[in-house]
Coordinates of C-alpha atoms in Angstrom, one line a residue:
M917 CA -3.2 26.4 7.3
A918 CA -2.8 22.7 6.8
S919 CA -0.6 21.6 3.9
K920 CA -1.7 19.3 1.2
R921 CA 0.5 16.6 2.8
D922 CA -1.3 17.2 6.1
W923 CA -4.6 16.6 4.5
L924 CA -3.4 13.4 2.8
D925 CA -1.6 12.1 5.9
H926 CA -4.7 12.6 8.1
G927 CA -6.9 11.2 5.3
L928 CA -4.9 8.0 5.2
D929 CA -5.1 7.8 9.1
V930 CA -8.9 8.3 9.0
L931 CA -9.3 5.8 6.2
A932 CA -7.3 3.2 8.1
A933 CA -9.0 3.8 11.4
E934 CA -12.6 4.4 10.3
G935 CA -13.0 3.5 6.6
A936 CA -13.8 5.5 3.5
Q937 CA -17.2 6.7 4.8
A938 CA -15.4 8.7 7.4
L939 CA -13.5 10.7 4.7
T940 CA -15.5 13.9 5.0
I941 CA -14.3 17.5 4.8
E942 CA -15.9 18.2 8.2
R943 CA -14.2 15.3 9.9
L944 CA -10.8 16.1 8.4
S945 CA -10.9 19.8 9.0
T946 CA -11.9 19.3 12.6
R947 CA -9.2 16.8 13.0
L948 CA -6.6 19.2 11.5
G949 CA -8.0 22.2 13.5
V950 CA -8.6 24.2 10.3
T951 CA -11.5 25.6 8.3
K952 CA -13.0 23.9 5.3
G953 CA -11.5 26.7 3.2
S954 CA -8.1 25.1 3.8
F955 CA -9.4 21.9 2.1
Y956 CA -10.6 23.9 -1.0
H957 CA -7.2 25.7 -1.1
H958 CA -5.6 22.3 -2.0
F959 CA -8.4 20.3 -3.6
A960 CA -11.2 21.1 -6.1
G961 CA -13.6 18.8 -4.2
M962 CA -13.9 15.3 -2.7
G963 CA -13.3 13.7 -6.1
A964 CA -9.9 15.4 -6.4
Y965 CA -9.1 14.6 -2.8
H966 CA -9.9 11.0 -3.2
Q967 CA -7.7 10.8 -6.4
A968 CA -4.8 12.5 -4.5
L969 CA -5.3 10.2 -1.6
L970 CA -5.2 7.1 -3.8
E971 CA -2.0 8.5 -5.5
R972 CA -0.4 9.0 -2.1
F973 CA -1.4 5.5 -1.1
Q974 CA 0.2 4.1 -4.3
Q975 CA 3.4 6.2 -3.8
D976 CA 3.8 5.3 -0.1
N977 CA 2.7 1.7 -0.3
T978 CA 4.1 0.6 -3.7
S979 CA 6.6 3.0 -5.4
H980 CA 8.4 3.8 -2.2
H981 CA 9.0 0.2 -1.4
I982 CA 10.2 -0.7 -4.9
E983 CA 12.6 2.3 -4.7
A984 CA 13.9 1.1 -1.4
A985 CA 14.4 -2.5 -2.6
E986 CA 16.2 -1.2 -5.7
A987 CA 18.3 1.4 -3.9
E988 CA 21.5 -0.5 -4.7
P989 CA 22.5 -3.4 -6.8
A990 CA 22.0 -6.7 -5.0
P991 CA 21.2 -10.4 -5.7
P992 CA 17.5 -11.0 -6.1
E993 CA 17.2 -12.7 -2.6
A994 CA 18.7 -9.5 -1.0
T995 CA 16.4 -7.3 -3.0
L996 CA 13.4 -9.3 -1.8
E997 CA 14.6 -9.0 1.8
R998 CA 14.9 -5.2 1.4
L999 CA 11.5 -5.1 -0.1
L1000 CA 10.0 -7.1 2.9
A1001 CA 11.8 -4.8 5.4
S1002 CA 10.5 -1.7 3.7
V1003 CA 6.9 -3.0 3.5
M1004 CA 6.9 -4.1 7.1
A1005 CA 8.5 -0.9 8.4
G1006 CA 6.0 1.3 6.5
R1007 CA 3.0 -0.8 7.3
R1008 CA 0.1 1.4 8.4
Q1009 CA -2.2 -0.8 10.4
N1010 CA -5.5 -1.5 8.6
L1011 CA -4.8 0.8 5.7
E1012 CA -4.6 -1.9 3.0
T1013 CA -7.7 -3.5 4.4
A1014 CA -9.6 -0.2 4.3
V1015 CA -8.5 0.5 0.7
R1016 CA -9.7 -3.0 -0.3
A1017 CA -13.0 -2.5 1.4
W1018 CA -13.4 0.9 -0.3
A1019 CA -12.6 -0.7 -3.6
Q1020 CA -15.5 -3.1 -3.1
R1021 CA -17.9 -0.2 -3.2
D1022 CA -16.3 2.2 -5.6
P1023 CA -15.4 1.2 -9.1
H1024 CA -12.8 4.0 -9.5
V1025 CA -11.0 2.8 -6.3
A1026 CA -11.2 -0.7 -7.6
A1027 CA -9.5 0.3 -10.9
V1028 CA -6.7 2.1 -9.0
L1029 CA -6.2 -0.9 -6.7
T1030 CA -6.2 -3.3 -9.7
E1031 CA -3.3 -1.2 -11.1
V1032 CA -1.5 -1.1 -7.7
D1033 CA -1.8 -4.9 -7.4
K1034 CA -0.6 -5.4 -10.9
S1035 CA 2.4 -3.2 -10.5
R1036 CA 3.3 -4.9 -7.2
M1037 CA 3.1 -8.4 -8.7
D1038 CA 4.9 -7.3 -11.9
Y1039 CA 7.8 -6.1 -9.7
L1040 CA 7.9 -9.3 -7.7
E1041 CA 7.8 -11.3 -10.9
S1042 CA 10.7 -9.3 -12.3
V1043 CA 12.8 -10.0 -9.2
C1044 CA 11.9 -13.7 -9.5
L1045 CA 13.0 -13.7 -13.1
R1046 CA 16.3 -12.2 -12.1
A1047 CA 16.7 -15.1 -9.7
G1048 CA 16.6 -17.5 -12.6
R1049 CA 13.0 -18.7 -12.4
T1050 CA 11.1 -19.6 -15.5
P1051 CA 8.4 -17.2 -16.5
A1052 CA 5.7 -19.5 -15.1
E1053 CA 7.6 -20.1 -11.8
A1054 CA 8.3 -16.4 -11.5
R1055 CA 4.6 -15.5 -11.9
H1056 CA 3.5 -18.1 -9.4
V1057 CA 6.1 -17.3 -6.8
S1058 CA 5.4 -13.6 -7.1
Q1059 CA 1.7 -14.3 -6.6
L1060 CA 2.4 -16.4 -3.6
L1061 CA 4.7 -13.8 -2.0
Y1062 CA 2.1 -11.1 -2.7
V1063 CA -0.8 -13.1 -1.2
I1064 CA 1.3 -13.6 1.9
I1065 CA 1.7 -9.9 2.4
V1066 CA -1.8 -8.9 1.5
G1067 CA -3.4 -11.8 3.3
A1068 CA -1.5 -11.2 6.5
G1069 CA -3.3 -8.0 7.0
Q1070 CA -6.7 -9.6 6.5
T1071 CA -6.5 -12.1 9.4
L1072 CA -8.0 -11.3 12.7
P1073 CA -6.0 -10.6 14.6
A1074 CA -3.6 -9.4 12.0
L1075 CA -0.3 -11.4 11.9
S1076 CA 2.6 -9.7 13.6
T1077 CA 5.4 -8.2 11.5
E1078 CA 7.8 -10.9 12.8
D1079 CA 5.4 -13.7 11.8
V1080 CA 4.8 -12.3 8.4
G1081 CA 8.6 -12.0 7.9
Q1082 CA 9.1 -15.6 9.0
I1083 CA 6.4 -16.9 6.7
Y1084 CA 7.8 -14.9 3.8
R1085 CA 11.3 -16.2 4.3
L1086 CA 10.1 -19.8 4.8
V1087 CA 8.3 -19.6 1.4
L1088 CA 11.4 -18.1 -0.2
D1089 CA 13.6 -20.9 1.1
R1090 CA 11.3 -23.5 -0.3
V1091 CA 10.4 -22.2 -3.7

């Protein structure tokens, strides 16, 4: 029997590769090589599965990175470097784009993504404030850094990890 983690891992892979419309019990159970009953052992239905998937997305793609950046006391610049390293190392190709596309069609996903974006930008802003920026500067710098990371995944072809890192550092050096 597949574990709840297996269902969520495969769901994130399917979401990234094929989009939200591909998140079906049939497709996921076939991919996992298990019966549909395994799905219902872990989830009450697709609504519960989608909620768990979004929570996993938030944990893996927001909370995990903030925890990595804050793992030990460091100057704000070093904290931002750790954050960038964690984000780039954990980057699942196309996942962010797939979640954003899903949010365009599903108000619940849009609400979750709005909270994810807010928490990410709030964290960046807090680090910028620790660096001595005024509240207005901290807000704008955090927005700029966030747009770099999110926007990099929207270009075709997507920017390489190295290019994103260089752009991020270039902005940090100039702001």
